[in-house]
XYZ file of C-alpha atoms in Angstrom:
694
model
C -97.365 22.545 -7.754
C -95.504 19.203 -7.936
C -91.857 18.841 -8.921
C -92.911 17.609 -12.373
C -95.018 20.714 -13.105
C -92.401 23.452 -13.016
C -89.315 24.463 -14.920
C -86.134 22.548 -14.107
C -83.460 24.229 -12.047
C -79.830 24.838 -12.990
C -78.876 21.195 -12.430
C -80.590 20.104 -15.634
C -77.461 20.798 -17.670
C -75.029 19.073 -15.307
C -73.147 15.920 -16.288
C -73.633 14.146 -12.949
C -76.644 11.796 -12.946
C -77.163 12.569 -9.248
C -77.414 16.296 -9.879
C -79.771 15.761 -12.794
C -81.985 13.613 -10.523
C -82.582 16.823 -8.512
C -83.202 19.093 -11.493
C -86.987 19.032 -10.945
C -86.914 19.581 -7.182
C -88.889 22.492 -5.784
C -85.584 23.725 -4.352
C -83.874 25.935 -6.947
C -80.531 24.214 -6.672
C -77.285 25.551 -8.082
C -74.206 23.438 -8.771
C -71.022 24.253 -6.871
C -69.284 26.929 -8.906
C -68.634 30.611 -9.382
C -72.272 31.603 -9.896
C -73.386 30.114 -6.576
C -70.421 31.542 -4.684
C -70.860 34.988 -6.281
C -74.553 35.076 -5.432
C -73.826 34.178 -1.822
C -71.414 37.098 -1.552
C -73.559 39.627 -3.406
C -76.844 38.666 -1.715
C -75.175 38.181 1.675
C -76.890 34.838 2.213
C -75.657 31.619 3.814
C -75.038 28.662 1.524
C -77.155 25.577 2.166
C -74.884 22.778 0.957
C -76.217 19.257 0.455
C -73.743 16.540 -0.530
C -74.917 13.093 -1.625
C -74.688 10.526 -4.389
C -77.041 8.654 -6.664
C -77.117 5.290 -4.893
C -77.689 6.803 -1.422
C -81.042 5.698 0.050
C -81.435 8.527 2.577
C -80.501 11.094 -0.059
C -83.583 9.984 -1.982
C -85.706 10.108 1.159
C -84.631 13.661 1.969
C -85.210 14.697 -1.620
C -88.755 13.379 -1.598
C -89.703 14.470 1.902
C -87.901 17.777 2.355
C -86.557 19.163 -0.916
C -89.951 18.793 -2.534
C -91.845 20.135 0.466
C -93.297 23.498 -0.703
C -92.810 25.263 2.631
C -89.211 24.102 3.095
C -88.324 24.804 -0.537
C -89.726 28.346 -0.235
C -87.488 29.053 2.781
C -84.421 27.675 1.025
C -85.092 29.535 -2.208
C -85.738 32.871 -0.505
C -83.207 32.997 2.304
C -80.337 30.705 1.258
C -78.180 29.851 -1.721
C -78.982 26.134 -2.102
C -76.089 24.166 -3.607
C -76.085 20.454 -4.401
C -72.884 18.424 -4.806
C -72.279 14.866 -6.012
C -69.669 13.544 -3.601
C -68.306 11.191 -6.263
C -67.730 14.118 -8.606
C -66.275 16.531 -6.009
C -64.706 14.336 -3.302
C -62.520 17.178 -2.033
C -65.634 19.075 -0.943
C -67.028 15.957 0.719
C -63.727 15.358 2.521
C -63.575 18.869 3.977
C -67.199 19.328 4.950
C -67.605 15.776 6.256
C -64.718 16.521 8.629
C -66.520 19.699 9.696
C -69.778 17.874 10.459
C -67.975 15.104 12.307
C -66.252 17.684 14.497
C -69.549 19.479 15.121
C -71.733 16.440 15.787
C -69.455 13.463 16.410
C -70.793 11.597 13.392
C -71.266 11.914 9.660
C -72.982 10.333 6.689
C -75.031 11.101 3.626
C -76.907 13.155 2.741
C -74.445 15.593 4.271
C -76.060 18.904 5.239
C -73.768 21.892 5.866
C -74.436 25.604 6.278
C -71.635 27.863 5.027
C -70.790 31.530 5.129
C -70.254 33.208 1.721
C -66.544 32.670 2.455
C -67.287 28.899 2.472
C -66.688 28.520 6.214
C -68.938 25.828 7.778
C -70.911 26.856 10.853
C -73.693 24.259 11.193
C -74.044 20.704 9.949
C -75.739 17.349 10.139
C -76.934 14.604 7.854
C -80.578 13.685 7.188
C -83.245 16.103 8.417
C -86.934 15.126 8.061
C -89.746 17.536 7.124
C -91.247 17.163 10.625
C -89.554 16.439 13.984
C -88.939 12.688 14.173
C -87.095 10.302 16.509
C -85.190 13.097 18.214
C -84.291 14.873 14.986
C -85.452 18.447 14.405
C -87.268 19.158 11.177
C -85.377 20.800 8.352
C -87.722 23.771 8.686
C -86.757 24.193 12.346
C -83.070 24.004 11.425
C -83.397 26.614 8.688
C -85.355 29.072 10.823
C -82.914 28.705 13.715
C -79.962 29.280 11.369
C -81.626 32.398 9.943
C -82.133 33.769 13.449
C -78.446 33.346 14.266
C -77.394 34.669 10.845
C -79.367 37.865 11.377
C -78.699 38.517 15.044
C -75.473 36.779 16.080
C -73.396 36.756 12.936
C -70.162 37.866 14.601
C -70.284 34.939 17.017
C -71.258 32.602 14.177
C -68.264 33.628 12.061
C -65.936 33.305 15.047
C -67.221 29.797 15.656
C -66.704 28.983 11.964
C -63.068 30.109 12.143
C -62.531 27.979 15.259
C -64.047 25.007 13.445
C -61.687 25.473 10.506
C -58.792 25.607 12.935
C -60.018 22.315 14.393
C -60.142 20.745 10.936
C -56.639 22.008 10.208
C -55.457 20.381 13.424
C -57.279 17.162 12.541
C -55.343 16.937 9.277
C -52.014 18.076 10.676
C -49.074 15.700 10.447
C -46.025 15.368 12.685
C -43.278 13.650 10.680
C -41.517 10.796 12.458
C -38.711 8.478 11.480
C -39.669 5.023 10.235
C -38.676 3.212 13.390
C -39.733 -0.290 14.334
C -41.525 -0.993 11.053
C -42.055 -4.735 11.660
C -43.200 -3.971 15.227
C -45.857 -1.589 13.883
C -46.975 -4.295 11.454
C -47.228 -6.654 14.415
C -49.256 -4.049 16.323
C -51.673 -3.738 13.387
C -52.089 -7.515 13.389
C -52.693 -7.531 17.155
C -55.360 -4.821 16.821
C -57.147 -6.819 14.132
C -57.050 -9.892 16.372
C -58.762 -7.831 19.097
C -61.408 -6.559 16.640
C -61.996 -9.926 14.960
C -65.455 -11.489 15.175
C -64.637 -15.154 15.813
C -68.179 -16.309 15.129
C -69.039 -14.369 11.980
C -65.728 -13.161 10.608
C -65.034 -9.512 9.953
C -64.044 -6.812 12.383
C -66.005 -4.869 14.977
C -69.703 -4.532 15.581
C -72.647 -3.782 13.294
C -72.935 -2.061 10.920
C -70.104 -4.121 9.489
C -68.132 -3.190 6.388
C -66.088 -5.736 4.403
C -62.858 -3.705 4.933
C -60.785 -5.110 2.039
C -57.722 -3.236 3.332
C -57.735 -5.393 6.463
C -58.134 -8.556 4.386
C -55.367 -7.711 1.922
C -53.043 -6.762 4.787
C -53.671 -10.080 6.531
C -53.188 -12.101 3.343
C -49.953 -10.327 2.467
C -48.591 -10.607 5.998
C -49.190 -14.340 5.821
C -47.576 -14.448 2.392
C -44.476 -12.696 3.720
C -44.189 -14.127 7.247
C -46.325 -17.311 7.296
C -48.183 -15.932 10.334
C -51.060 -18.479 10.657
C -53.579 -16.296 12.498
C -53.462 -13.703 9.701
C -54.577 -16.250 7.122
C -57.167 -17.753 9.472
C -58.884 -14.385 10.059
C -58.833 -13.452 6.374
C -60.083 -16.856 5.187
C -62.884 -16.972 7.766
C -64.044 -13.469 6.820
C -63.937 -14.120 3.078
C -66.005 -17.290 3.443
C -68.489 -15.705 5.869
C -69.123 -12.709 3.613
C -69.515 -14.977 0.592
C -72.248 -16.951 2.357
C -74.102 -13.897 3.644
C -76.780 -11.660 2.225
C -74.170 -8.935 1.689
C -73.062 -11.108 -1.247
C -75.551 -11.106 -4.118
C -76.154 -14.850 -4.356
C -77.709 -14.585 -7.815
C -75.705 -12.079 -9.862
C -72.489 -11.897 -7.849
C -70.891 -8.806 -6.371
C -71.241 -7.310 -2.916
C -73.524 -4.729 -1.365
C -72.053 -1.775 0.542
C -72.151 -3.096 4.103
C -74.080 -5.343 6.471
C -76.507 -3.881 8.985
C -75.908 -6.881 11.299
C -72.874 -8.804 12.546
C -73.698 -11.984 10.599
C -73.515 -10.393 7.119
C -77.201 -11.238 6.531
C -79.056 -7.984 5.846
C -77.133 -5.504 3.727
C -77.505 -1.888 2.827
C -78.252 -2.706 -0.780
C -76.268 -0.235 -2.889
C -73.488 -1.830 -4.942
C -70.338 0.219 -5.521
C -67.770 -0.419 -8.228
C -64.819 0.439 -5.980
C -65.876 -1.928 -3.179
C -66.279 -4.808 -5.593
C -62.964 -4.190 -7.328
C -61.102 -4.343 -4.016
C -63.039 -7.383 -2.820
C -62.417 -9.239 -6.083
C -58.698 -8.646 -5.509
C -58.943 -9.921 -1.932
C -60.747 -13.092 -3.015
C -58.159 -13.705 -5.740
C -55.271 -13.354 -3.295
C -57.118 -15.561 -0.822
C -57.523 -18.191 -3.519
C -53.811 -18.044 -4.351
C -52.868 -18.670 -0.714
C -55.445 -21.355 0.093
C -56.364 -22.986 -3.245
C -59.956 -22.758 -1.962
C -62.147 -22.980 -5.056
C -64.991 -21.246 -3.201
C -62.879 -18.067 -3.082
C -62.060 -18.325 -6.755
C -65.761 -18.743 -7.547
C -66.669 -15.591 -5.611
C -63.938 -13.580 -7.338
C -65.167 -14.685 -10.750
C -68.812 -14.011 -9.894
C -67.880 -10.535 -8.662
C -65.961 -9.692 -11.809
C -68.693 -11.295 -13.898
C -71.245 -8.964 -12.305
C -69.063 -5.950 -13.104
C -68.537 -7.023 -16.707
C -72.209 -7.831 -17.214
C -73.951 -4.988 -15.370
C -71.491 -2.105 -14.997
C -69.855 -1.662 -18.411
C -70.119 1.798 -19.966
C -68.566 1.836 -23.442
C -65.706 -0.322 -22.189
C -65.162 1.408 -18.850
C -67.266 0.985 -15.706
C -70.139 2.871 -14.069
C -69.716 3.992 -10.476
C -72.659 2.452 -8.593
C -76.062 0.777 -8.478
C -78.758 2.357 -6.330
C -79.981 0.735 -3.130
C -83.578 1.541 -4.097
C -85.976 0.431 -6.786
C -89.618 1.416 -7.079
C -89.029 3.741 -4.138
C -88.058 0.988 -1.697
C -84.633 -0.017 -0.487
C -83.681 -3.557 -1.468
C -86.941 -4.363 -3.247
C -85.078 -5.628 -6.325
C -83.221 -8.249 -4.253
C -85.897 -9.596 -1.867
C -88.097 -12.676 -2.328
C -91.177 -14.172 -0.759
C -91.427 -17.949 -0.422
C -94.519 -18.061 -2.639
C -92.807 -16.017 -5.355
C -89.878 -18.445 -5.365
C -92.233 -21.395 -5.778
C -94.103 -19.626 -8.557
C -90.863 -19.095 -10.476
C -89.244 -22.461 -9.815
C -92.015 -24.975 -9.277
C -92.466 -27.029 -6.134
C -89.439 -29.344 -6.340
C -86.812 -26.781 -7.312
C -88.306 -24.291 -4.829
C -87.644 -26.875 -2.104
C -83.975 -26.801 -3.102
C -83.893 -22.995 -3.161
C -85.551 -22.660 0.249
C -82.982 -24.917 1.880
C -80.010 -23.553 -0.040
C -80.765 -19.847 0.324
C -82.486 -19.623 3.701
C -85.977 -18.757 2.411
C -88.829 -18.960 4.919
C -92.537 -18.207 4.792
C -92.270 -15.513 7.477
C -89.186 -14.026 5.822
C -85.683 -13.762 7.243
C -85.924 -9.965 7.120
C -89.590 -9.808 8.134
C -92.859 -9.104 6.293
C -92.590 -12.403 4.450
C -89.517 -11.217 2.518
C -86.139 -12.907 2.304
C -82.666 -11.816 1.402
C -80.905 -14.786 -0.145
C -77.869 -16.175 1.669
C -76.013 -19.456 1.470
C -77.778 -21.274 4.302
C -76.768 -24.771 3.235
C -73.714 -25.951 1.296
C -74.241 -28.523 -1.479
C -72.920 -31.352 0.762
C -75.488 -30.676 3.497
C -78.209 -29.977 0.931
C -77.598 -33.393 -0.626
C -78.091 -35.084 2.759
C -81.246 -33.076 3.506
C -82.891 -33.774 0.165
C -81.612 -37.307 -0.474
C -79.541 -36.623 -3.576
C -75.899 -36.758 -4.595
C -73.624 -33.765 -3.999
C -73.342 -33.280 -7.750
C -77.141 -33.298 -8.113
C -77.446 -30.773 -5.276
C -74.895 -28.479 -6.892
C -76.629 -28.686 -10.284
C -80.012 -28.005 -8.693
C -78.651 -24.995 -6.787
C -77.189 -23.542 -9.960
C -80.423 -24.088 -11.867
C -82.401 -22.371 -9.099
C -79.880 -19.517 -9.053
C -80.054 -19.016 -12.812
C -83.845 -19.123 -12.969
C -84.271 -16.731 -10.054
C -81.765 -14.352 -11.622
C -83.668 -14.476 -14.891
C -86.893 -13.703 -13.038
C -85.259 -10.886 -11.068
C -84.012 -9.247 -14.251
C -87.637 -8.752 -15.300
C -88.184 -6.491 -12.275
C -87.658 -2.714 -12.444
C -83.921 -2.299 -11.965
C -82.155 -0.047 -9.482
C -80.789 3.137 -11.032
C -77.236 2.857 -12.344
C -74.986 5.901 -12.037
C -73.146 5.858 -15.348
C -70.391 8.267 -14.325
C -66.998 6.876 -15.232
C -64.833 7.842 -12.247
C -61.083 7.648 -12.839
C -60.244 6.357 -9.350
C -62.872 3.618 -9.288
C -61.971 2.452 -12.783
C -58.336 2.314 -11.720
C -59.297 -0.145 -8.977
C -61.318 -2.283 -11.403
C -58.506 -2.276 -13.980
C -56.229 -3.515 -11.204
C -58.643 -6.290 -10.224
C -59.154 -7.461 -13.807
C -55.438 -7.381 -14.591
C -54.731 -9.402 -11.465
C -57.510 -11.860 -12.308
C -55.839 -12.457 -15.666
C -52.557 -13.113 -13.897
C -54.048 -15.579 -11.409
C -56.589 -17.326 -13.633
C -55.110 -16.863 -17.102
C -58.443 -15.970 -18.722
C -58.086 -13.622 -21.672
C -61.425 -11.909 -21.118
C -60.087 -10.275 -17.979
C -56.999 -8.913 -19.721
C -59.090 -7.660 -22.630
C -61.538 -5.916 -20.294
C -58.727 -4.303 -18.296
C -57.026 -3.014 -21.442
C -60.289 -1.723 -22.890
C -61.096 0.163 -19.676
C -57.581 1.600 -19.487
C -57.732 2.852 -23.070
C -61.152 4.407 -22.460
C -60.207 6.201 -19.252
C -56.938 7.532 -20.647
C -58.581 8.719 -23.862
C -61.499 10.447 -22.119
C -59.966 11.765 -18.907
C -56.213 12.260 -19.430
C -55.861 15.626 -21.150
C -52.738 17.754 -21.454
C -51.000 16.374 -18.395
C -54.171 16.660 -16.274
C -56.427 13.822 -15.198
C -60.106 14.663 -14.980
C -62.222 13.033 -12.293
C -65.344 11.929 -14.191
C -66.700 11.281 -17.633
C -70.485 11.565 -17.951
C -73.042 12.888 -20.425
C -70.375 13.007 -23.120
C -67.880 15.230 -21.282
C -65.061 15.137 -18.764
C -65.692 17.018 -15.528
C -63.718 18.009 -12.442
C -60.003 18.005 -11.813
C -58.748 14.650 -10.575
C -57.878 14.405 -6.900
C -54.983 12.374 -5.533
C -56.911 9.093 -5.462
C -57.704 9.384 -9.169
C -54.029 9.616 -10.064
C -52.910 7.032 -7.504
C -55.570 4.359 -8.105
C -55.312 4.623 -11.886
C -51.519 4.459 -11.699
C -51.789 1.267 -9.657
C -54.219 -0.215 -12.174
C -51.809 0.523 -15.003
C -48.900 -1.014 -13.070
C -50.919 -4.201 -12.583
C -51.833 -4.157 -16.265
C -48.151 -3.776 -17.129
C -47.330 -6.780 -14.915
C -50.127 -8.755 -16.587
C -49.008 -8.025 -20.146
C -45.408 -6.754 -19.878
C -46.347 -4.146 -22.476
C -44.415 -0.948 -22.006
C -47.287 1.327 -23.067
C -49.045 0.646 -19.757
C -45.897 1.224 -17.747
C -45.163 4.451 -19.616
C -48.663 5.738 -18.812
C -48.289 4.717 -15.171
C -44.978 6.566 -14.868
C -46.421 9.668 -16.517
C -49.453 9.687 -14.229
C -47.352 9.161 -11.123
C -44.962 11.943 -12.072
C -47.938 14.264 -12.557
C -49.261 13.259 -9.138
C -45.923 14.104 -7.553
C -45.849 17.455 -9.333
C -49.441 18.394 -8.476
C -49.956 16.952 -4.983
C -46.650 16.172 -3.264
C -45.824 18.335 -0.250
C -42.162 19.225 -0.675
C -41.929 20.691 2.825
C -43.815 18.251 5.025
C -43.894 15.083 2.935
C -46.976 13.214 1.824
C -49.525 14.185 -0.801
C -52.316 16.742 -0.589
C -55.850 15.462 -1.167
C -56.636 17.959 -3.955
C -54.866 20.482 -6.115
C -54.429 23.860 -4.485
C -56.421 25.469 -7.289
C -59.624 24.126 -5.695
C -61.732 26.989 -4.275
C -61.725 25.739 -0.680
C -61.126 27.580 2.590
C -58.600 24.853 3.549
C -56.936 23.657 0.326
C -53.912 21.907 1.871
C -55.462 18.858 3.527
C -53.495 15.603 3.734
C -54.770 12.270 4.988
C -53.595 8.675 4.926
C -56.518 7.198 6.874
C -57.796 4.014 5.229
C -61.482 3.261 5.606
C -63.559 0.991 3.399
C -61.539 2.471 0.525
C -57.829 3.294 0.560
C -56.483 6.790 0.916
C -54.748 8.353 -2.062
C -51.576 8.619 0.032
C -51.543 4.867 0.661
C -51.551 4.095 -3.057
C -49.270 6.972 -4.046
C -46.697 5.708 -1.553
C -46.973 2.188 -2.966
C -46.618 3.430 -6.538
C -43.501 5.389 -5.652
C -41.930 2.377 -3.936
C -42.767 0.059 -6.831
C -41.293 2.407 -9.427
C -38.236 2.923 -7.245
C -37.643 -0.833 -7.158
C -38.417 -1.377 -10.830
C -36.460 1.553 -12.248
C -33.789 2.010 -9.602
C -35.175 5.526 -9.090
C -33.935 6.730 -5.707
C -35.870 10.000 -6.016
C -39.120 8.003 -5.946
C -37.890 5.998 -2.983
C -37.331 9.266 -1.130
C -40.846 10.483 -2.075
C -42.228 7.251 -0.618
C -40.168 7.436 2.561
C -41.065 11.078 3.157
C -44.732 10.197 2.647
C -44.496 7.391 5.178
C -42.629 9.603 7.656
C -45.318 12.311 7.336
C -47.972 9.939 8.684
C -45.856 7.567 10.758
C -46.822 9.095 14.086
C -50.494 8.482 13.298
C -49.761 4.986 12.007
C -47.898 4.016 15.176
C -50.794 5.278 17.312
C -53.500 3.248 15.493
C -51.945 0.986 12.855
C -55.152 -0.912 12.020
C -56.592 2.349 10.631
C -53.880 2.370 7.961
C -53.909 -1.152 6.556
C -53.760 -0.115 2.888
C -50.788 2.131 3.695
C -49.084 -0.742 5.523
C -49.751 -2.987 2.497
C -47.846 -0.471 0.376
C -45.096 -0.080 2.945
C -44.421 -3.828 3.032
C -42.245 -3.276 -0.042
C -39.993 -1.105 2.137
C -40.171 -3.178 5.326
C -39.656 -6.638 3.786
C -37.387 -7.778 0.946
C -38.746 -7.361 -2.562
C -38.899 -10.378 -4.838
C -37.488 -9.144 -8.139
C -38.294 -11.264 -11.173
C -36.653 -10.542 -14.537
C -37.581 -12.324 -17.739
C -34.771 -12.302 -20.280
C -36.017 -13.048 -23.775
C -36.402 -11.549 -27.199
C -40.169 -11.019 -26.896
C -43.238 -11.545 -24.775
C -44.250 -14.579 -26.863
C -40.932 -16.310 -26.187
C -41.307 -15.859 -22.429
C -45.017 -16.690 -22.239
C -44.667 -20.000 -20.348
C -42.250 -18.516 -17.821
C -44.494 -15.489 -17.329
C -47.425 -17.799 -16.616
C -45.510 -19.336 -13.723
C -44.632 -15.886 -12.361
C -48.275 -14.854 -12.484
C -49.446 -17.969 -10.625
C -47.090 -17.530 -7.678
C -48.237 -15.497 -4.675
C -45.466 -12.972 -4.081
C -46.853 -9.850 -2.374
C -43.589 -7.930 -2.807
C -43.007 -8.925 -6.423
C -41.485 -6.500 -8.924
C -41.525 -7.753 -12.513
C -39.306 -6.665 -15.407
C -38.429 -7.873 -18.896
C -35.351 -7.312 -21.023
C -37.244 -6.830 -24.286
C -38.722 -3.459 -23.182
C -36.029 -1.559 -25.068
C -37.946 1.735 -25.301
C -38.921 1.778 -21.641
C -37.107 3.202 -18.603
C -36.896 -0.415 -17.447
C -34.121 -0.917 -20.008
C -31.862 1.382 -17.958
C -32.741 -0.132 -14.594
C -30.133 -1.936 -12.484
C -32.730 -4.665 -12.180
C -32.268 -5.843 -15.787
C -28.587 -5.011 -16.130
C -26.547 -8.052 -17.203
C -29.633 -10.288 -17.340
C -29.338 -12.248 -20.564
C -31.017 -15.308 -22.101
C -28.908 -18.384 -21.397
C -28.090 -20.570 -24.395
C -30.359 -18.290 -26.411
C -33.387 -19.537 -24.471
C -35.908 -17.486 -22.453
C -34.561 -17.229 -18.908
C -36.095 -16.134 -15.600
C -34.096 -14.572 -12.787
C -35.592 -14.556 -9.281
C -33.780 -12.116 -7.030
C -34.024 -10.392 -3.666
C -32.031 -7.238 -2.935
C -30.410 -7.785 -6.348
C -28.985 -11.151 -5.240
C -30.336 -13.775 -7.651
C -31.083 -17.453 -7.375
C -30.107 -19.947 -10.023
C -31.535 -18.831 -13.401
C -34.526 -20.793 -14.651
C -34.959 -21.922 -18.241
C -37.787 -24.370 -17.620
C -41.245 -23.575 -16.174
C -40.968 -26.399 -13.626
C -37.648 -25.106 -12.323
C -39.013 -21.556 -12.133
C -42.012 -22.836 -10.206
C -39.651 -24.274 -7.560
C -37.614 -21.066 -7.428
C -40.763 -18.981 -6.919
C -42.016 -21.374 -4.227
C -38.699 -21.006 -2.404
C -38.931 -17.217 -2.693
C -42.502 -17.315 -1.369
C -41.419 -19.566 1.501
C -38.731 -17.216 2.817
C -39.989 -15.980 6.186
C -39.937 -12.410 7.398
C -40.796 -11.096 10.840
C -44.498 -10.507 11.633
């Protein structure tokens, strides 16, 4: 019997698109919840836990090969309690059990496969298991039968091993608070580590597979902005340009794929994630501010354009696009030389082949090509005997026509879950794009997304994690509160409307109440109500995405500066102290946290606009938005109903001669007030030029 010929399993009624994708599997999956946990206890069976997500290529492979294999499904259904989890919906489960598998095997990934006792203690784990032994991997059938043998005959030893593993995880997440000594020296150490990891030829850091690592890029850009350290800007600029030219960057629609399988950014793993693109858009915008390189601006706008065009869900944003289409990874994005000529005609195909590195044999083999920027318009003009302007126009025409042709292909699946954390990052990127570029569509999109997320997911002082299939699901974890708070702060700075600041303050206060560790400092990953064997995990490690602690710390510091709230400053300092020992040991693993901590380690640039209304101060605000000030805190005197009105920052700041006036200050010592945009521009340039210590 095929998966389409039987009744759906319990996942059919779930909100998560990933879970619903598995509702016709031969495996009789249950969602994580009380029924599955009760059955495991009552039937005395181990839990077979599989964690994945909708855009994961190998999750689809394991589904097709193993979870719809009749023999394997029969073993799972009879002897185990099979539970499927969407890691984007329940990240706290993914965090815990990924740590368990990494301790057991030395590596992790998705699909994540974990065997649990009915008490939820992990005792065996791995990632992808094929239906038959392959390339050194045992088959899933072999794994299941071996686990059953141990479960029946050596359960005492198994449970003892599980308890030891949990103790190891607890140790892995333990913190040893340390005083914030030598802050600038630790920043320097992080920079030195990135220099050692830097790929001089291709940009980026480390070996293949190579991730964009926006935390590294933002750290380098902000360090240059604060200290004028030249090597920081050189590494960031080189990496931004190299990624933009590579196949990891979608040369037709914009946006970036998840990571590159090679050092040169050519062949990507093809899934496209909202969170990655939000952070990269921000990095390209900050790079553009520092360098005035129009190529960086173009990439930022193409990335945001992709999100606005392809990822909108009723005003908010979907979480991801699948790597696969028609059952093959990357098929949607690859081109043969003959197909390009068929779509473009002979002359324009000649332009496309040179511009985008298209060959007859294929740059990824089998006659297929991933498009990359092989030739800039200047070189293309020389090659083809045309002007630079003609080359640019021809490239754009080829790009538009190929995109139009590609859109006729079967599209990769889009996971329409609206995830609070990921939308917070995109709100931040759009709000910042409005500040840098002044285009109203970015502000409007940011405000629309913020209204949607708050209306759907913020209920009774609790933030839900996801909105899908017409309902909110899951309690928000720390990153949901922290990333959304940051997005709202950036939206406040973009608009100077107090409603966004009020929401940011409320969210942050809830995060402190729900997650802050009063004893040890820092923030827990999830609320303690989560039914986990280790509920009190804390982490500040920054990978491809920031940790919740890194953003929560930054939010607390920003609100402390803006509102003069010393309680929030203490929350931030205690958070930093909780992880400072780890940061000192390997600072380049905490670049988002160091970005947040720059507001504590280097002087803040406080800008106050004194006017009767936003409209009166519009020209001055435009100058503030254009300036690159990584440690900027922005306030306005017309926010009478906001806590800002009581802040020492705005005290005694008045319009001069009844005209809108800008005050640029550091440590509450202010420069000459500015009444004219040109004068303010000079004041901001002087503030940006003040050097710190790298």
